[in-house]
Every structure is written in structure tokens, then in C-alpha cells.
Coordinates of C-alpha atoms in Angstrom, one line a residue:
Chain A
M1 CA 37.6 98.7 51.2
R2 CA 40.9 99.6 49.6
L3 CA 44.2 97.7 49.1
L4 CA 47.1 100.1 49.2
A5 CA 50.8 99.7 48.3
D6 CA 52.7 102.8 49.2
A7 CA 56.2 103.5 47.9
V8 CA 57.0 99.9 47.9
E9 CA 60.5 98.7 47.2
V10 CA 61.4 95.0 47.0
R11 CA 64.9 93.6 46.8
Y12 CA 65.5 89.9 46.5
R13 CA 68.5 88.4 48.1
G14 CA 71.3 88.0 45.6
L15 CA 70.0 90.6 43.1
A16 CA 71.8 93.9 42.9
D17 CA 68.8 95.9 41.7
P18 CA 65.4 96.1 43.3
V19 CA 62.5 94.4 41.6
L20 CA 60.1 97.1 42.6
R21 CA 61.1 100.7 42.9
G22 CA 58.8 102.9 44.9
A23 CA 55.6 101.4 43.5
T24 CA 52.4 103.0 44.7
V25 CA 49.1 101.4 43.8
E26 CA 45.6 101.7 45.2
V27 CA 42.9 99.3 44.3
V28 CA 39.3 99.8 45.4
R29 CA 36.8 97.0 45.8
G30 CA 34.7 96.6 42.7
E31 CA 37.2 97.7 40.1
T32 CA 39.2 95.6 37.6
V33 CA 42.8 96.6 37.3
A34 CA 45.4 95.2 34.8
V35 CA 49.1 95.3 35.7
L36 CA 50.7 95.3 32.3
G37 CA 54.3 94.9 31.6
P38 CA 56.9 92.7 29.9
S39 CA 58.4 89.6 31.5
G40 CA 60.7 90.5 34.5
S41 CA 59.2 93.9 34.9
G42 CA 58.0 93.1 38.5
K43 CA 54.3 92.4 37.8
S44 CA 54.2 89.1 39.8
T45 CA 56.2 90.7 42.6
L46 CA 53.7 93.6 42.8
L47 CA 50.8 91.2 43.1
A48 CA 52.7 89.2 45.7
V49 CA 53.3 92.3 47.7
L50 CA 49.6 93.3 47.5
G51 CA 48.6 89.8 48.5
G52 CA 50.9 89.8 51.5
L53 CA 53.1 86.9 50.2
V54 CA 56.2 89.1 49.9
R55 CA 57.2 91.6 52.5
P56 CA 58.4 94.9 51.0
T57 CA 62.0 96.0 51.7
N58 CA 60.7 99.5 52.0
G59 CA 57.2 101.0 51.9
T60 CA 54.0 99.7 53.2
V61 CA 51.0 97.6 52.1
R62 CA 47.7 97.8 54.0
V63 CA 44.0 97.3 53.8
D64 CA 41.8 100.2 54.5
I65 CA 38.2 99.8 55.6
D66 CA 36.8 103.2 56.2
G67 CA 39.4 103.9 58.8
S68 CA 38.5 100.9 61.0
A69 CA 40.9 98.2 62.1
A70 CA 42.0 96.4 58.9
P71 CA 42.8 92.8 58.3
R72 CA 46.1 91.7 56.8
P73 CA 46.4 91.6 53.0
T74 CA 46.6 87.7 53.2
D75 CA 43.1 87.7 54.8
V76 CA 41.4 89.7 52.0
T77 CA 43.1 88.3 48.9
T78 CA 42.9 85.2 46.8
W79 CA 44.9 84.0 43.9
I80 CA 44.4 82.8 40.4
L81 CA 47.6 81.5 39.0
Q82 CA 48.4 79.5 35.9
T83 CA 46.8 76.2 35.2
T84 CA 48.4 73.7 37.6
N85 CA 47.5 75.2 41.0
V86 CA 44.7 72.8 41.8
F87 CA 44.5 69.6 43.9
S88 CA 44.8 67.4 40.8
E89 CA 43.6 64.2 42.4
R90 CA 40.5 65.9 43.9
T91 CA 37.3 66.7 42.1
A92 CA 36.5 70.1 40.7
L93 CA 33.8 70.4 43.4
D94 CA 36.3 69.6 46.2
N95 CA 38.8 72.2 44.9
V96 CA 36.2 74.9 45.0
A97 CA 34.6 73.8 48.3
V98 CA 38.0 74.1 50.1
A99 CA 37.9 77.9 49.4
A100 CA 34.4 78.2 50.8
L101 CA 35.4 76.3 53.9
T102 CA 37.9 79.0 54.7
L103 CA 34.8 81.1 55.7
G104 CA 33.8 78.7 58.4
V105 CA 30.6 77.6 56.7
S106 CA 29.4 74.0 57.1
L107 CA 30.5 71.3 54.8
R108 CA 27.1 71.1 53.1
E109 CA 27.0 74.8 52.5
A110 CA 30.5 74.8 51.2
Y111 CA 29.6 72.2 48.6
L112 CA 26.4 74.0 47.6
V113 CA 28.4 77.2 47.2
A114 CA 31.0 75.4 45.2
A115 CA 28.4 73.9 42.9
R116 CA 26.9 77.4 42.3
H117 CA 30.3 78.9 41.4
L118 CA 31.1 76.0 39.1
A119 CA 27.8 76.6 37.4
A120 CA 28.7 80.2 37.1
V121 CA 31.8 79.3 35.1
G122 CA 30.0 76.7 33.1
L123 CA 31.4 73.6 34.8
F124 CA 28.5 72.3 36.8
D125 CA 28.4 69.1 34.7
R126 CA 32.1 68.5 35.3
R127 CA 31.9 69.1 39.1
N128 CA 32.6 65.5 40.0
S129 CA 35.5 65.1 37.5
L130 CA 39.0 64.8 39.0
A131 CA 40.9 68.0 38.3
R132 CA 43.6 66.1 36.5
H133 CA 41.1 64.9 34.0
L134 CA 40.0 68.5 33.1
S135 CA 41.5 70.5 30.2
G136 CA 43.7 73.5 30.8
G137 CA 40.8 75.9 30.2
E138 CA 38.5 73.9 32.5
V139 CA 41.1 73.9 35.3
Q140 CA 41.5 77.6 35.0
R141 CA 37.7 78.0 35.3
V142 CA 37.8 75.8 38.4
V143 CA 40.4 78.2 39.8
I144 CA 38.2 81.2 39.0
A145 CA 35.3 79.5 40.7
R146 CA 37.5 78.8 43.7
A147 CA 38.6 82.4 43.9
L148 CA 35.0 83.5 43.9
A149 CA 34.0 80.9 46.5
S150 CA 36.5 82.3 48.9
R151 CA 34.6 85.6 48.9
R152 CA 37.8 87.5 49.2
P153 CA 37.4 91.2 48.3
F154 CA 40.6 91.2 46.1
I155 CA 41.3 88.6 43.5
L156 CA 44.9 88.6 42.3
A157 CA 45.3 86.9 38.9
D158 CA 48.9 86.3 37.8
E159 CA 49.0 85.5 34.1
P160 CA 45.8 83.6 34.4
T161 CA 45.8 82.7 30.7
G162 CA 49.5 82.4 30.2
Q163 CA 49.4 78.7 29.3
L164 CA 46.2 78.7 27.3
D165 CA 45.5 78.9 23.6
H166 CA 43.7 81.9 22.1
A167 CA 40.2 80.3 22.0
T168 CA 40.5 79.0 25.6
T169 CA 41.8 82.3 26.8
C170 CA 38.7 84.0 25.5
V171 CA 36.4 81.5 27.3
V172 CA 38.4 81.8 30.5
L173 CA 38.4 85.6 30.5
D174 CA 34.7 85.7 29.7
A175 CA 34.1 83.5 32.7
L176 CA 36.4 85.6 34.9
F177 CA 35.1 89.0 34.0
E178 CA 31.5 87.8 34.1
A179 CA 31.9 86.1 37.5
V180 CA 33.6 89.0 39.2
D181 CA 30.9 91.3 40.5
E182 CA 31.0 94.7 42.2
S183 CA 31.8 93.1 45.6
A184 CA 35.3 92.1 44.6
A185 CA 38.2 93.8 42.9
L186 CA 40.2 91.9 40.2
I187 CA 43.9 92.7 39.7
V188 CA 45.4 90.9 36.7
A189 CA 49.1 90.8 36.0
T190 CA 49.6 90.2 32.3
H191 CA 51.8 90.9 29.4
D192 CA 48.9 90.5 27.0
P193 CA 47.3 93.8 26.0
T194 CA 44.0 92.0 25.0
V195 CA 43.6 90.9 28.6
A196 CA 44.4 94.5 29.8
E197 CA 41.8 95.9 27.5
R198 CA 39.1 94.2 29.4
C199 CA 40.0 95.9 32.6
E200 CA 38.7 99.3 33.8
R201 CA 42.1 100.5 34.6
V202 CA 45.7 99.6 33.5
V203 CA 48.8 100.0 35.6
H204 CA 51.8 99.9 33.4
I205 CA 55.0 98.6 35.0
V206 CA 58.5 98.9 33.5
D207 CA 61.7 97.9 35.4
G208 CA 59.9 97.9 38.7
R209 CA 58.4 101.4 38.2
I210 CA 54.7 102.1 37.9
V211 CA 53.3 104.4 35.3
P212 CA 49.5 104.8 35.4
E213 CA 48.0 105.0 31.9
R214 CA 44.3 105.4 32.3
Chain B
M1 CA 19.2 75.4 32.5
I2 CA 22.0 75.0 34.9
A3 CA 20.8 77.9 37.0
G4 CA 17.4 76.2 37.1
S5 CA 18.9 73.0 38.3
L6 CA 20.5 74.8 41.2
S7 CA 17.8 74.8 43.8
R8 CA 16.7 77.3 46.4
R9 CA 19.1 75.6 48.8
H10 CA 22.0 77.1 46.8
T11 CA 20.5 80.5 47.1
Q12 CA 20.1 80.2 50.8
A13 CA 23.6 78.9 51.2
S14 CA 24.9 81.7 49.0
R15 CA 23.2 84.2 51.2
R16 CA 24.9 82.8 54.3
H17 CA 28.1 82.6 52.4
K18 CA 28.1 86.2 51.3
K19 CA 27.8 87.3 54.9
A20 CA 31.2 85.9 55.5
R21 CA 33.1 87.9 52.9
G22 CA 36.6 88.8 53.6
T23 CA 37.3 86.8 56.7
T24 CA 39.1 83.5 57.4
R25 CA 37.3 81.1 59.7
W26 CA 38.8 77.8 58.8
R27 CA 37.7 75.1 61.1
A28 CA 39.9 72.4 62.6
A29 CA 37.5 69.8 61.4
S30 CA 38.1 71.0 57.9
S31 CA 41.8 70.4 58.3
L32 CA 41.2 66.9 59.6
R33 CA 38.9 66.2 56.6
E34 CA 41.3 67.7 54.1
G35 CA 44.1 65.6 55.5
Y36 CA 42.1 62.5 55.3
L37 CA 40.8 63.2 51.8
N38 CA 44.3 64.0 50.6
V39 CA 45.5 60.6 51.8
V40 CA 42.5 58.8 50.4
A41 CA 42.7 60.6 47.0
G42 CA 46.4 60.3 47.0
G43 CA 46.0 56.7 45.7
P44 CA 49.1 55.1 44.4
F45 CA 51.4 57.7 46.0
F46 CA 50.2 57.1 49.5
C47 CA 49.8 53.4 48.9
A48 CA 53.5 53.2 48.0
L49 CA 54.4 55.4 51.0
L50 CA 52.3 53.2 53.3
A51 CA 54.1 50.1 51.9
I52 CA 57.5 51.7 52.4
V53 CA 56.7 52.7 56.0
A54 CA 55.4 49.2 56.7
A55 CA 58.4 47.6 55.0
V56 CA 60.9 49.7 57.0
T57 CA 59.1 49.0 60.2
A58 CA 58.6 45.3 59.5
T59 CA 62.2 44.7 58.4
L60 CA 63.8 46.4 61.4
I61 CA 61.5 45.0 64.0
T62 CA 61.8 41.5 62.5
A63 CA 65.5 41.8 62.7
D64 CA 65.3 42.4 66.5
L65 CA 62.7 39.8 67.1
A66 CA 64.9 37.2 65.4
T67 CA 67.9 38.3 67.4
V68 CA 66.0 38.1 70.7
H69 CA 64.5 34.7 69.7
R70 CA 68.1 33.4 69.1
I71 CA 69.2 34.6 72.5
V72 CA 66.1 33.3 74.3
A73 CA 66.3 29.9 72.5
R74 CA 69.9 29.5 73.4
E75 CA 69.3 30.4 77.0
S76 CA 66.2 28.1 77.2
A77 CA 68.3 25.2 75.9
F78 CA 71.0 26.0 78.3
L79 CA 68.5 26.1 81.2
R80 CA 66.8 23.0 80.1
A81 CA 70.2 21.2 80.2
G82 CA 70.7 22.4 83.8
G83 CA 72.1 25.8 83.3
D84 CA 70.0 27.2 86.2
L85 CA 71.3 24.6 88.6
L86 CA 74.0 25.2 91.3
V87 CA 75.4 22.2 93.1
V88 CA 76.6 22.6 96.7
Q89 CA 79.0 20.2 98.3
R90 CA 81.3 20.1 101.2
A91 CA 84.9 19.2 100.6
N92 CA 85.7 15.8 102.2
D93 CA 82.4 15.7 103.9
H94 CA 78.6 15.4 103.5
I95 CA 76.1 18.2 103.6
D96 CA 73.1 18.3 105.8
A97 CA 69.9 17.4 103.9
R98 CA 67.7 19.5 106.3
V99 CA 69.8 22.6 105.6
C100 CA 69.4 21.9 101.9
A101 CA 65.6 21.7 102.3
R102 CA 65.7 25.1 104.1
V103 CA 67.4 26.6 101.1
N104 CA 64.0 26.5 99.4
A105 CA 63.1 29.6 101.5
V106 CA 66.0 31.7 100.2
A107 CA 65.0 34.4 97.7
G108 CA 66.0 33.6 94.2
V109 CA 65.8 29.9 94.7
R110 CA 63.2 28.0 92.7
T111 CA 63.8 24.7 94.3
A112 CA 66.5 22.9 96.3
F113 CA 67.0 19.2 97.0
A114 CA 69.6 16.9 98.5
L115 CA 70.9 14.2 96.4
S116 CA 73.0 11.1 97.0
A117 CA 74.0 8.4 94.6
D118 CA 74.7 4.7 95.5
V119 CA 76.6 3.5 92.4
D120 CA 75.8 -0.1 91.6
G121 CA 74.0 -0.2 94.9
A122 CA 71.4 -2.7 93.8
V123 CA 70.7 -5.6 91.5
L124 CA 67.3 -5.8 89.8
A125 CA 65.3 -8.8 91.0
G126 CA 65.4 -11.5 88.3
R127 CA 68.4 -9.9 86.6
P128 CA 71.5 -10.9 88.5
D129 CA 74.0 -9.1 86.3
S130 CA 72.2 -5.8 86.4
H131 CA 74.1 -3.6 88.8
Q132 CA 72.0 -0.6 89.2
T133 CA 72.8 2.9 90.5
L134 CA 70.3 4.2 92.9
A135 CA 69.8 7.9 93.6
Y136 CA 68.2 9.3 96.7
A137 CA 66.7 12.8 96.6
T138 CA 64.5 15.0 98.7
E139 CA 61.1 16.2 97.5
G140 CA 62.4 19.4 95.9
I141 CA 63.5 17.4 92.9
L142 CA 59.8 17.1 91.9
R143 CA 59.6 20.8 91.3
L144 CA 62.7 20.7 89.1
Y145 CA 61.0 18.2 86.8
G146 CA 57.5 19.4 87.4
L147 CA 56.4 16.0 88.6
P148 CA 53.6 15.1 91.1
Y149 CA 54.4 13.3 94.3
P150 CA 55.0 9.7 93.1
G151 CA 53.7 8.0 96.3
A152 CA 55.5 5.9 98.8
D153 CA 56.3 3.1 96.4
G154 CA 56.9 5.3 93.4
V155 CA 60.3 5.8 91.7
I156 CA 61.6 8.0 89.0
I157 CA 63.8 6.4 86.4
S158 CA 66.2 8.0 84.0
K159 CA 65.5 8.0 80.3
S160 CA 68.4 5.7 79.5
I161 CA 67.2 3.1 82.0
A162 CA 63.7 3.4 80.7
E163 CA 65.0 2.8 77.2
R164 CA 67.3 0.0 78.2
W165 CA 64.7 -2.0 80.1
Q166 CA 61.7 -0.8 78.1
W167 CA 60.0 0.4 81.3
R168 CA 57.0 2.7 81.1
P169 CA 55.3 4.5 84.0
G170 CA 53.4 1.8 86.0
A171 CA 56.1 -0.8 85.5
V172 CA 56.8 -2.8 88.7
L173 CA 60.4 -3.5 89.8
A174 CA 62.1 -4.9 92.8
F175 CA 65.7 -4.9 94.1
T176 CA 68.1 -7.1 95.8
P177 CA 71.2 -5.7 97.5
S178 CA 74.5 -5.8 95.7
S179 CA 77.8 -6.4 97.4
G180 CA 78.5 -2.7 97.7
T181 CA 75.1 -1.5 98.9
A182 CA 75.5 1.5 101.1
R183 CA 71.9 2.0 102.2
P184 CA 69.1 -0.3 103.2
L185 CA 67.0 -1.1 100.2
P186 CA 63.2 -1.1 100.1
T187 CA 62.0 -4.7 100.3
R188 CA 58.6 -4.0 98.8
P189 CA 58.0 -3.9 95.0
L190 CA 58.3 -0.4 93.5
R191 CA 56.4 1.2 90.7
V192 CA 57.8 3.4 88.0
A193 CA 56.0 6.8 88.6
A194 CA 57.8 8.9 86.0
I195 CA 60.7 9.0 83.5
A196 CA 62.9 12.1 83.7
D197 CA 66.1 13.4 82.2
L198 CA 68.3 12.8 85.2
A199 CA 71.5 13.1 83.2
K200 CA 71.7 16.8 84.0
L201 CA 72.3 15.9 87.7
G202 CA 75.5 14.0 86.8
D203 CA 76.9 11.0 85.1
A204 CA 75.9 8.6 87.8
E205 CA 72.3 9.8 87.8
S206 CA 72.0 9.4 84.0
T207 CA 71.5 5.7 84.5
A208 CA 69.9 5.9 88.0
I209 CA 66.7 4.9 89.6
L210 CA 65.7 7.7 91.9
L211 CA 63.9 7.2 95.2
L212 CA 62.5 10.0 97.3
Q213 CA 63.8 10.3 100.8
P214 CA 62.9 12.6 103.7
A215 CA 65.0 15.6 104.3
R216 CA 67.2 14.4 107.1
G217 CA 70.6 12.9 107.5
N218 CA 73.5 13.5 105.2
A219 CA 73.6 13.8 101.4
D220 CA 76.4 14.1 98.8
F221 CA 75.1 17.2 97.2
C222 CA 72.5 19.9 97.4
F223 CA 71.2 21.0 94.0
V224 CA 69.7 24.4 93.9
Q225 CA 67.6 25.6 91.0
I226 CA 67.9 29.4 90.8
R227 CA 66.6 32.4 88.9
P228 CA 69.4 33.1 86.4
Q229 CA 69.6 36.7 87.4
D230 CA 70.3 35.8 91.0
R231 CA 73.2 33.4 90.2
E232 CA 76.0 35.6 91.6
I233 CA 74.3 36.6 94.8
L234 CA 73.3 33.0 95.6
R235 CA 76.8 31.7 94.9
S236 CA 78.0 34.1 97.6
V237 CA 75.2 33.4 100.1
L238 CA 74.9 29.6 100.0
P239 CA 78.2 28.8 101.8
A240 CA 77.1 30.8 104.8
V241 CA 73.7 29.0 104.8
F242 CA 75.4 25.6 104.9
G243 CA 77.9 26.7 107.5
D244 CA 81.2 27.1 105.8
R245 CA 84.1 25.8 107.8
A246 CA 87.8 26.1 107.2
E247 CA 88.4 22.3 107.5
A248 CA 85.4 21.5 105.3
R249 CA 84.8 24.2 102.8
I250 CA 81.4 24.6 101.1
Q251 CA 81.9 24.5 97.3
V252 CA 79.2 26.1 95.1
S253 CA 79.5 25.4 91.4
D254 CA 77.5 25.5 88.3
V255 CA 76.2 22.3 86.9
L256 CA 76.9 23.8 83.5
P257 CA 79.3 26.8 83.3
P258 CA 77.5 29.9 81.9
A259 CA 80.4 30.3 79.4
G260 CA 79.2 27.1 77.8
Q261 CA 76.2 28.9 76.3
G262 CA 78.3 31.5 74.5
G263 CA 77.9 34.4 76.9
D264 CA 75.6 35.9 79.4
P265 CA 72.1 36.0 77.9
A266 CA 71.1 39.0 80.0
S267 CA 73.9 41.2 78.9
E268 CA 73.7 39.8 75.4
F269 CA 70.0 40.9 75.4
R270 CA 70.9 44.3 76.7
N271 CA 73.8 44.9 74.4
R272 CA 72.3 43.5 71.2
L273 CA 72.9 45.6 68.1
T274 CA 69.3 45.5 67.1
S275 CA 67.8 46.8 70.4
D276 CA 67.3 50.3 69.0
V277 CA 65.7 49.3 65.7
S278 CA 62.5 51.0 66.7
L279 CA 64.3 54.4 67.1
M280 CA 66.0 53.8 63.8
A281 CA 62.7 52.9 62.1
G282 CA 61.0 55.9 63.6
A283 CA 63.9 58.2 62.5
L284 CA 64.0 56.8 59.0
I285 CA 60.2 57.1 58.6
G286 CA 60.3 60.6 60.0
L287 CA 63.0 61.6 57.5
L288 CA 61.0 60.0 54.7
W289 CA 58.1 62.1 55.8
G290 CA 60.3 65.2 55.8
V291 CA 61.1 64.5 52.1
V292 CA 57.4 64.0 51.4
T293 CA 56.6 67.3 53.1
W294 CA 59.2 69.0 51.0
M295 CA 57.9 67.4 47.8
R296 CA 54.4 68.5 48.7
R297 CA 55.3 72.0 49.6
G298 CA 53.3 73.4 46.6
R299 CA 50.2 71.9 48.1
S300 CA 50.9 73.5 51.5
A301 CA 51.4 76.8 49.6
L302 CA 48.2 76.3 47.7
Y303 CA 46.2 75.9 51.0
A304 CA 47.9 79.0 52.3
S305 CA 47.0 81.0 49.2
L306 CA 43.4 79.9 49.6
G307 CA 43.2 81.5 53.0
V308 CA 43.8 78.4 55.1
P309 CA 45.6 79.8 58.2
Y310 CA 49.0 78.5 59.3
A311 CA 47.5 76.4 62.1
G312 CA 45.0 74.9 59.7
G313 CA 47.8 74.0 57.3
V314 CA 49.8 72.4 60.1
L315 CA 46.8 70.3 61.1
I316 CA 46.3 69.1 57.5
R317 CA 49.9 68.0 57.3
W318 CA 49.8 66.4 60.7
T319 CA 46.6 64.5 59.8
E320 CA 48.2 63.2 56.5
G321 CA 51.3 62.2 58.4
A322 CA 49.5 60.6 61.3
L323 CA 47.3 58.5 59.0
V324 CA 50.0 57.3 56.7
I325 CA 52.6 56.6 59.4
G326 CA 50.1 55.3 61.9
L327 CA 48.7 52.8 59.4
G328 CA 52.1 52.0 58.0
V329 CA 53.8 51.3 61.4
L330 CA 50.8 49.3 62.5
W331 CA 50.9 47.2 59.4
G332 CA 54.7 46.8 59.6
T333 CA 54.5 45.8 63.3
T334 CA 51.8 43.3 62.7
L335 CA 53.8 41.9 59.8
A336 CA 57.0 41.7 61.9
I337 CA 55.2 39.8 64.7
A338 CA 53.5 37.4 62.2
V339 CA 56.8 36.7 60.4
A340 CA 58.8 36.3 63.6
T341 CA 56.2 33.9 65.0
A342 CA 55.8 31.9 61.8
V343 CA 59.4 31.8 60.6
T344 CA 61.5 31.8 63.7
D345 CA 59.1 29.8 65.8
A346 CA 59.3 32.5 68.5
A347 CA 56.7 32.4 71.3
A348 CA 53.8 34.5 70.2
S349 CA 53.5 36.3 73.5
Q350 CA 57.2 37.3 73.4
A351 CA 57.0 38.4 69.8
I352 CA 53.9 40.5 70.5
D353 CA 55.3 42.1 73.7
L354 CA 58.5 43.1 72.1
G355 CA 57.0 43.9 68.7
V356 CA 54.3 46.1 70.1
R357 CA 56.9 48.0 72.2
H358 CA 59.1 48.5 69.1
G359 CA 56.0 49.6 67.1
L360 CA 55.0 52.1 69.7
V361 CA 58.5 53.6 70.0
A362 CA 58.9 53.7 66.2
M363 CA 55.5 55.4 65.9
T364 CA 56.2 57.9 68.6
V365 CA 59.6 58.9 67.1
A366 CA 58.1 59.1 63.6
L367 CA 55.1 61.1 64.7
A368 CA 57.3 63.5 66.6
M369 CA 59.2 64.1 63.4
V370 CA 55.9 64.5 61.5
A371 CA 54.9 67.1 64.1
L372 CA 58.1 69.0 63.6
T373 CA 58.1 68.9 59.8
G374 CA 54.5 69.8 59.8
L375 CA 55.3 73.1 61.4
W376 CA 57.3 74.1 58.4
Q377 CA 55.4 76.3 56.0
P378 CA 57.1 76.9 52.7
A379 CA 57.3 80.4 51.3
T380 CA 53.9 80.5 49.5
L381 CA 54.8 82.4 46.4
A382 CA 58.0 80.5 45.7
A383 CA 56.3 77.2 46.3
L384 CA 53.4 78.1 44.1
K385 CA 55.7 79.2 41.3
E386 CA 57.6 76.0 41.5
R387 CA 54.3 74.1 41.3
Q388 CA 53.7 75.8 37.9

């Protein structure tokens, strides 16, 4: 399964210049890709286009499954954003179980799966804590567990450690890269080279243009 | 250690879970559950919202219940004083008591009775100076006062007479004719069967002793108790029933002019400013929910980003809205009915009937607006970014 953005251009209303200029990216399931660039370079927009949240002005985005009928990008992607995107008044377990429920499993199964993924990111003991009582690093690990529980083949992480200190960043990244297995692709938008170093491939983006580096 | 604590159940669940990779099969039941849990977990926020919805509902509905109570109370007092009575008389002549009795069969008539007064027509036995007015009425008068048949020797006395002579039901009295007696008096002793407010029949009757008489011969007046809504049509019909003649016109008049009660209660009820409070309450609550939906757009976006389909998100928002608004309006309506009944002394059945109708309208309007606002799905990325 591949996620493809082909010659994508994105213009936002009110902005003279396009945010993305002819960006072409291909991500295959199982790989980890960093989208590296300074603030305002178009990283988040590229992820949004890949995730189907922003419609490109020009170009196409599609999911390729061995030539067969493909789902929409929104059906195969899940998001890891910065630390506040959880249901703060719900427990860690609830937050993760919601993602599992999108697969149509029973409630019991969803909670079992959620517990397993919380264990995988080291939060099994905190599963019944309200999200608002968790630290920033713990919240981000809940978000990682949630992304994994959704079983989406493409995980889009937009500055996942942007609001964390160095020590917590290491813990969260360890959890993220350990938890993502060969059945999913991880695409991380970051301006932090240390995050990019952990990825198998880096896509550099400057002023909306993509330059592959390795 | 943790892995060890996760049982085989987890592994089995995981296996089933993996089969589902990459597809979205969100169930409607999950939306209902999420909506419910969001409200329950929402704690102070939803409690405050519930209280606001209840307060808006209760305030507006109470305002209308109080207004209606004022109208109804004024009309009831007016009717009690004789506001639902028409009096029929013929200019320069008597009316036929048999015709008056037949008026009972006319639609819109609650009761009709012929009435004549014999002012100072008797002297009470043993009280030579007591010139007493006697009134003669046909049986229909009993329905006006809700009295049972008093018997052949029973009389009904006015309140003022009862007070003056300290008579109670069962008291025995007898008459002797006075110089101006117009009718033959009963010679046997009579018994006070009931005390009634005869004053609404006229000044003479306010101090009268009333005797029943058969519906025959002539009478001074025919009193007709009507359904208030049939007042005008009966005013136009009654002259024909009594046989209006040019030389002796039938006059139909109100015992109390309706203007005396400060306006027509029916139109006052219809045109009251508070009649649409339930629409107003529903619209206000709906608008409030619109604001709440906008405030919580990040949450809607979060569900969307997790893969909850549009319809699933709509159902979550509908569930949240229906729960909060349903409970809030129910609470507010109950409160309004309780307050109206306790504070304004309104009849419970009237308050319940009107309050429930207001509550249902408010809830329908508010839920319709919840349904509409629930259809709005914010732009996911923008809402998620704002959330950060």
C-alpha cells in the first residue's frame, strides 16, 4: 500500500504565494519518513494533504493498493499532533479505545486493545487516569497508543514533540518508533534534525518545494 | 511484567483487531456511547449548561403560566359574580316562564330560569316590622348554584338575610302577607334549604327569600347562564326564542358588562405577549447550543481525525445535544409548573397542561436547532490547530 502526492500545489485563500509548489511524495507502508523544514515551509500542509484534510489546488493525492480500488486518504491515515489533542476529561483508556472503535470491534475488544497499546507505550498503570491529569509526555504517549490502536496504515505526526522538553522528547520518540511496526508507515513533520535522524528517509521541504535528501 | 499482566484475551482481541486494519467501521452505538460519556464526563461544564437551559425554560414558561393564571383568575371572578349570565326581559310586559324553561335546550346554554321578585311581599311571622322580599324562580336556578332540589317546603335564602336573622339551613320560618303582597303566600311553615349569593341576580334578590315555582305563567325575567364563548350568538338568538314583537321588544342584556372585567378574556388569552415563550425558549436554547457546538469544534475535529465518519460525528453531537437539552428542558418545565402552582396558586391541571405544551414546543424547536448545528463539521485541520 502506498500513499502518493503527485505534483501537489496548495494555495490558501488570502495568500498570494502557494504553500506547496508541485510537491511529489510517495510513502510506502512500513517505512518511516521525516518531513524536515523550518517553520512555515509547508510541512504541516503537506501532511494535511497526504491525510486528506486539505484538498490540493492542483495535483492529486491517492492511495494505491496493488492497483485495486483504493480507499480515501482519510480512511487510511491517523494523526499525532502536539500534546493537547486528547479528550482531556476522559481516561487514557477511553481515549485510545475510541480509535479502536473506528474499526467496528466490540466495546470489550476495543478496551482490551487500548490496554495493550497503552502497555506498549508504558502507560498501562495510568490507563484509568483522566487525560488532563497526565504530563505532556504521557499525553503524547496516549496519542501514540491511540494512533496505533486505529490500525491505520499511515501515521501522520505533526511536530509530535514540539511542546516537550528534551528528556520527554526522547521517551516519546522511543515509544513512537518502537511501537510502529512494519505494518504501518510513519510520516513525521519536524524541524528538529534529531527527530529526522531516527527516520529511514528524510524529505526536505523549503518554501513549499520538496528536495529528497536520502 | 506488564506484558505478563496482559492476558491471552488481549492477544485474541489483538488478532481480531489486526484483521480490521485500514478500514472505518464506526458503529452508531459507539456514537451514542461517546455522546453520553462526553456529557457525563463533561462535569461542571455540562452541569452549568443544563442549569442554564433549565433556567431559560423555567423563566419563560413561568412567565406565561403566571400571565394565563392572571387572565383565568380574573375571568373566574367575573363569572362567579355573574359574568356568564344574560337577563332576558320584555319591555313593558312579562315573559313566559315556559319559554324560559325551554331555553335550557338551546346550545350554549348551561341553565335558564324564570325569576320574579315580590318586593316587601311578606312579613315574617312573629316579626311584624320585617318586610321581606320574596323571589320566585324556576328549577333551573338550582343548576346555577349547584344546589339539590330543596323539597316542597324548602327555600333558598340570600347571604345577607342569613346573616341578618342568623338563619342556618334547617331553620324554620313562616310568612304573613304584607299590604303589597302580589302573590298568594304559602301558609305552611317553610324550611331553609340553602344559603346562596343571590345578589348577582339583582338588588332586590340580594335580600330575598327564594321559593321555587313551576315553569308556567309569567315572570319578570329569564336568566340564562351561558358558555362565555357563545355570548354573542345567544344574544342574537334569544329574542327570536321569546317571540320578539315590535310593541314589546325582547331585551337581552348582560348581568355584568364584559368590559367590567378589563377586556375579553378569550382574546386576551390569544393575544398575550407571553404566548410564544416556548418558541423563544427553544430558539434561545438552540442558539446557545450552536455556540457550544462552535466552542467544541476541536473535539468534533478530533473525532474526525481519529477516523470517525461524518455521520458518526453528527450522531455524537446529536446525542450530546439531545441529552443536555432534553434533561434541561424537562427540568425547567417541571420547575416552571411547580413554581406556578406554588406561588401563583394556579390550578395544577391548568399549569401542567400549558406547561407541558410549552415544554414540548421548546424542546422540539431546540432539538431541531441541535439537529441543524450537529450537521456542521468544522474544517478538521483548522479546528485541530486551534485546539493546540
